[in-house]
Short mmCIF file of C-alpha atoms in Angstrom, two decimals:
data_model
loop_
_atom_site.label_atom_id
_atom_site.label_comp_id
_atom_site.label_asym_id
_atom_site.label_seq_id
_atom_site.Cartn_x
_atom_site.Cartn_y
_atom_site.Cartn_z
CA UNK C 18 -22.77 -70.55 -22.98
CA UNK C 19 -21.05 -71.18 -19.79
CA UNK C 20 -19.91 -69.97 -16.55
CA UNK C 21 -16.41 -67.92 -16.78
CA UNK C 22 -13.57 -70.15 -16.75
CA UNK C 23 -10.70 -69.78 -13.83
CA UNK C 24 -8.67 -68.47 -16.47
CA UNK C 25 -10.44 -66.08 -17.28
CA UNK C 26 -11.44 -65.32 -14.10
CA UNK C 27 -7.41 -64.68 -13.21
CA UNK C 28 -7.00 -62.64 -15.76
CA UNK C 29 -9.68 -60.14 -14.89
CA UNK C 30 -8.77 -60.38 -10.90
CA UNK C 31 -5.32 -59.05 -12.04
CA UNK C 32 -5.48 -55.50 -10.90
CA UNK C 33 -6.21 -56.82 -7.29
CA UNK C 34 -3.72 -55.23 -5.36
CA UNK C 35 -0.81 -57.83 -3.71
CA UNK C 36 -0.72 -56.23 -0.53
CA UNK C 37 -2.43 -53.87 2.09
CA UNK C 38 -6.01 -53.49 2.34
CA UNK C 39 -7.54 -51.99 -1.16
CA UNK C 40 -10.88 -51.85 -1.58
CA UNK C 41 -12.12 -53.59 -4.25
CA UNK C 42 -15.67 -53.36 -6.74
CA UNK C 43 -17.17 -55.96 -8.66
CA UNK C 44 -20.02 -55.38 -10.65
CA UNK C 45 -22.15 -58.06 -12.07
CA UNK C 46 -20.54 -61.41 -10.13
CA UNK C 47 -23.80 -63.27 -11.71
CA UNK C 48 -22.89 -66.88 -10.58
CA UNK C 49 -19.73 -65.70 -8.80
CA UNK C 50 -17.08 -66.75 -11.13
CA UNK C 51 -14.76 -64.19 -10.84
CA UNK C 52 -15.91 -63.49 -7.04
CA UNK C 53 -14.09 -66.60 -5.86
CA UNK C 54 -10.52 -65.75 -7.39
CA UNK C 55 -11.19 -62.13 -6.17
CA UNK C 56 -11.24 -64.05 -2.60
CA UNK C 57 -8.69 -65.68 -3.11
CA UNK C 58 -5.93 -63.15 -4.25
CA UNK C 59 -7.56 -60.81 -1.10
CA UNK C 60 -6.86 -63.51 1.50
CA UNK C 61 -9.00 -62.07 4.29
CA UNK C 62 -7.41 -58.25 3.60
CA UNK C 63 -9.26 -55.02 2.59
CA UNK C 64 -12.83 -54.60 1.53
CA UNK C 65 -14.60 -56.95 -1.62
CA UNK C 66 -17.93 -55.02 -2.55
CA UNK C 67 -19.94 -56.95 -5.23
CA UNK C 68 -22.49 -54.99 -7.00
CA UNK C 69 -25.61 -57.40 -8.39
CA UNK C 70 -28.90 -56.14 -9.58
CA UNK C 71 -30.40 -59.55 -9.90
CA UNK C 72 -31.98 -60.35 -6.08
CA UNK C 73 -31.67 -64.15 -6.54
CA UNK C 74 -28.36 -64.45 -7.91
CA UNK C 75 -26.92 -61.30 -5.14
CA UNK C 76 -28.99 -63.75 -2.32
CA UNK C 77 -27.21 -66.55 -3.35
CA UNK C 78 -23.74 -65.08 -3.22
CA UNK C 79 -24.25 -63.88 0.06
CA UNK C 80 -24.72 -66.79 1.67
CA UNK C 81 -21.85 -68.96 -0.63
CA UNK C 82 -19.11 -65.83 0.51
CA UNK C 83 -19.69 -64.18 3.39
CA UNK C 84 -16.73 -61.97 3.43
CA UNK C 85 -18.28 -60.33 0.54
CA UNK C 86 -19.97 -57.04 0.92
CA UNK C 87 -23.11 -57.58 -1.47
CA UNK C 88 -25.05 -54.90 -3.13
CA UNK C 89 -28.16 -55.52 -4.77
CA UNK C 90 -28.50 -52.55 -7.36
CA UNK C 91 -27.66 -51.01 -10.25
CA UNK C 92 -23.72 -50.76 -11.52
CA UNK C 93 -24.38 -47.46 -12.67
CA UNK C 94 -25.06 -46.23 -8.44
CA UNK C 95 -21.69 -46.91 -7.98
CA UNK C 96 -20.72 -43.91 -6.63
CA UNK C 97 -23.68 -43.53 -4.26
CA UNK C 98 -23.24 -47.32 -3.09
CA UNK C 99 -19.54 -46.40 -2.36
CA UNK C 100 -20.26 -43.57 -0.30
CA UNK C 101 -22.95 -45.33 1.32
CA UNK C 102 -20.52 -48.21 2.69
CA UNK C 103 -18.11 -45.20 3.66
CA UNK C 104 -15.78 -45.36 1.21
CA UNK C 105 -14.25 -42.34 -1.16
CA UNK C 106 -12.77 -44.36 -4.04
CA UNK C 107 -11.63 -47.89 -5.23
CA UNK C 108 -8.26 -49.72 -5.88
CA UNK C 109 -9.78 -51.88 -8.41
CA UNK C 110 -13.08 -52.56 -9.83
CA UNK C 111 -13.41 -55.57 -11.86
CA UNK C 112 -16.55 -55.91 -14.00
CA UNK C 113 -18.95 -59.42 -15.28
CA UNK C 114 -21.25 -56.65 -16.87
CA UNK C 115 -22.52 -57.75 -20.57
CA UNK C 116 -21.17 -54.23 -21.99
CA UNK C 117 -22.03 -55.58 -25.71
CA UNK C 118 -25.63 -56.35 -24.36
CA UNK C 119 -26.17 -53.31 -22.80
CA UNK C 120 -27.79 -49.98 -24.36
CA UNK C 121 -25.35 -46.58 -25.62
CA UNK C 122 -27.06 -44.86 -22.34
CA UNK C 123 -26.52 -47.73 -19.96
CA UNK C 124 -22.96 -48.41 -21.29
CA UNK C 125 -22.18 -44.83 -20.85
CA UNK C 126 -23.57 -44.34 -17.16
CA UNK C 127 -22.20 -47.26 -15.69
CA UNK C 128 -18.80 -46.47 -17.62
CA UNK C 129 -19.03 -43.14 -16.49
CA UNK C 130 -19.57 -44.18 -12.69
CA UNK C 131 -16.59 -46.60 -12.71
CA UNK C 132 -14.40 -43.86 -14.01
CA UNK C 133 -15.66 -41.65 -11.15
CA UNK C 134 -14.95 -44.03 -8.23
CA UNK C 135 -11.52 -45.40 -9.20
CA UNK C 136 -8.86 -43.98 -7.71
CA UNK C 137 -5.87 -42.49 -9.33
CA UNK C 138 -3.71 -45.19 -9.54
CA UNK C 139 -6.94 -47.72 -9.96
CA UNK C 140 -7.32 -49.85 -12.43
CA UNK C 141 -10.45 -51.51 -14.20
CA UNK C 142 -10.83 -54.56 -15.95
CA UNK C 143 -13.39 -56.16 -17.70
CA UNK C 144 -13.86 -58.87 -20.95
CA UNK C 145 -15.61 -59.10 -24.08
CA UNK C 146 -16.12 -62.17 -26.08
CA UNK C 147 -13.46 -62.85 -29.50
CA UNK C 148 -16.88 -63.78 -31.34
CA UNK C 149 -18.97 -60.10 -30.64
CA UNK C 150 -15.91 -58.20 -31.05
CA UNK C 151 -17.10 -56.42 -34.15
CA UNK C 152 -20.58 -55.94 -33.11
CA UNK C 153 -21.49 -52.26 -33.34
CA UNK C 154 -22.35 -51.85 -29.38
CA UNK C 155 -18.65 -53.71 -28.83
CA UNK C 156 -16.93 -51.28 -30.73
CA UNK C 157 -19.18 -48.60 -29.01
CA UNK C 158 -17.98 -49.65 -25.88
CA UNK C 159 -14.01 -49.83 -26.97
CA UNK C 160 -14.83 -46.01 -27.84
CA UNK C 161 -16.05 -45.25 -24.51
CA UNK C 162 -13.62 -47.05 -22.54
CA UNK C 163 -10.72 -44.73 -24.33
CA UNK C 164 -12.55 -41.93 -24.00
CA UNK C 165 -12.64 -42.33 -20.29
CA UNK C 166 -9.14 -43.64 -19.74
CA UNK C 167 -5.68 -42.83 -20.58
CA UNK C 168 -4.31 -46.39 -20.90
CA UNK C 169 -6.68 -49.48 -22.12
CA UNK C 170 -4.69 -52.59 -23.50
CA UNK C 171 -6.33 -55.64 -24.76
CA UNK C 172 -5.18 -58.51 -22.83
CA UNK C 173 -4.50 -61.66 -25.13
CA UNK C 174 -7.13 -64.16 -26.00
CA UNK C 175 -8.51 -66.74 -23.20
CA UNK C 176 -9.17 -69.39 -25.13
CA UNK C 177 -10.09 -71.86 -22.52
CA UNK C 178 -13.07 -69.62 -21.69
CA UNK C 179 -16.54 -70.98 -23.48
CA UNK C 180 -16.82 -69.05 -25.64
CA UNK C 181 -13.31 -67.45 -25.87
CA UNK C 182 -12.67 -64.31 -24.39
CA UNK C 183 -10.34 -61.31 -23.89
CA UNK C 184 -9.67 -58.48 -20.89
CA UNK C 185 -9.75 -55.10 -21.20
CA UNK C 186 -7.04 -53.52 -18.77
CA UNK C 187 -8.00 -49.81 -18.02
CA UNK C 188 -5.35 -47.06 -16.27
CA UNK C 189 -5.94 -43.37 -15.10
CA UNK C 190 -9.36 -42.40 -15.59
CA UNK C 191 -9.60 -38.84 -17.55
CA UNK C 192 -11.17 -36.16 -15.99
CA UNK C 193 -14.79 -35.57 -16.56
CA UNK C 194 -15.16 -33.76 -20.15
CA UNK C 195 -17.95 -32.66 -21.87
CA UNK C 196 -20.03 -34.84 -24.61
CA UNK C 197 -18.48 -33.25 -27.58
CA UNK C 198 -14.55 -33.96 -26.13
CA UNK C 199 -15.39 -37.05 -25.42
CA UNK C 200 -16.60 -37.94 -28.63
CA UNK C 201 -13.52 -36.77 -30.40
CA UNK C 202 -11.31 -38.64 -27.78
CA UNK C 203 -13.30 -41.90 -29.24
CA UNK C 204 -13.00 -41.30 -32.62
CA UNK C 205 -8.93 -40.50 -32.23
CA UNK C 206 -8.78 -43.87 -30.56
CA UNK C 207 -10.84 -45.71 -32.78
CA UNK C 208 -8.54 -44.18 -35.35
CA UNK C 209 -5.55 -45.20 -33.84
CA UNK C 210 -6.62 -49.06 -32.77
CA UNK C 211 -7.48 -49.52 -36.40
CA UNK C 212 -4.13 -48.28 -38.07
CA UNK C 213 -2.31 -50.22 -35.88
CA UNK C 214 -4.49 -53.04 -35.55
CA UNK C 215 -6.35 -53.53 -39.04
CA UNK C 216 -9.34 -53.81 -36.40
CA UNK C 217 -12.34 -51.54 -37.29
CA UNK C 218 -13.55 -50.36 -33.49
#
């Protein structure tokens, strides 16, 4: 409905690191919303690698911030892109991606690459609209993220965003397990979110 508030936009930069030179991922900057703040906190240090598959919106970003490494491709080539630009791993990836939008194969690839390029002590964050939260592919997408992390905590709701929105915080990417593990990881933490919650994920 509109571009991401600065609010918003804060919350999801939060896992930039304060200090030293961490290289950090964004994938899907779209209009470059959250690219700015990610600027910002960065203040000339490290490396800010923006990953957009649209060629007119990744054109435009490059010329509005230079400092910004942009990528026009797929999310889900994360981990080639990465190596490509001669890095092993990220300090933070921060994601604009539509996960509700996005099909159970896509979600799970591109999830699947993030968890593979984040470093141990990464973290990933991305948001999810108040209003979609009980779509099926939303609650899909909970699933996935804590079947590939240890920690995910809900940040609390931005309601100055149009339409209002949350973070997802994301800690310590699990090891890769097969498709069977990781679908009983899901269900535990579906289980779990809803007895504590009353939220059906």
């Amino acid at each position: 409905m509109a571009p991401s508030s600065r609010r918003l936009a804060a919350e999801v930069a939060l896992p930039v690191p304060e200090t030293g030179n961490p290289v950090v991922v964004e994938l899907g900057p779209g209009t470059g919303a959250f690219t700015g703040m990610i600027q910002e906190l960065l203040g000339g240090r490290g490396h800010h690698l923006a990953v957009e598959i649209n060629p007119r919106l990744a054109a435009s970003l490059a010329e509005r911030f230079p400092r910004v490494r942009i990528l026009n491709d797929d999310a889900a080539a994360l981990p080639r892109l990465l190596a490509e630009c001669g890095f092993g791993s990220a300090d933070a990836v921060v994601s604009g991606l539509p996960w509700a939008s996005l099909d159970p194969a896509t979600q799970r690839t591109t999830l699947d690459s993030v968890r593979r390029v984040l470093a141990p002590q990464g973290a990933f964050t991305t948001f999810g609209y108040v209003h979609a939260t009980y779509l099926s592919s939303a609650r899909r997408f909970r699933r996935m993220l804590g079947s590939s992390f240890e920690e995910v905590v809900p940040g609390r709701t931005v309601w100055g965003n149009l339409p209002p929105a949350f973070v997802y915080h994301a800690r310590r990417p699990r090891p890769r397990l097969m498709p069977e593990t990781l679908d009983l990881l899901a269900a535990q933490v579906g289980a779990r979110v809803a007895a504590s919650t009353g939220m059906r994920f």
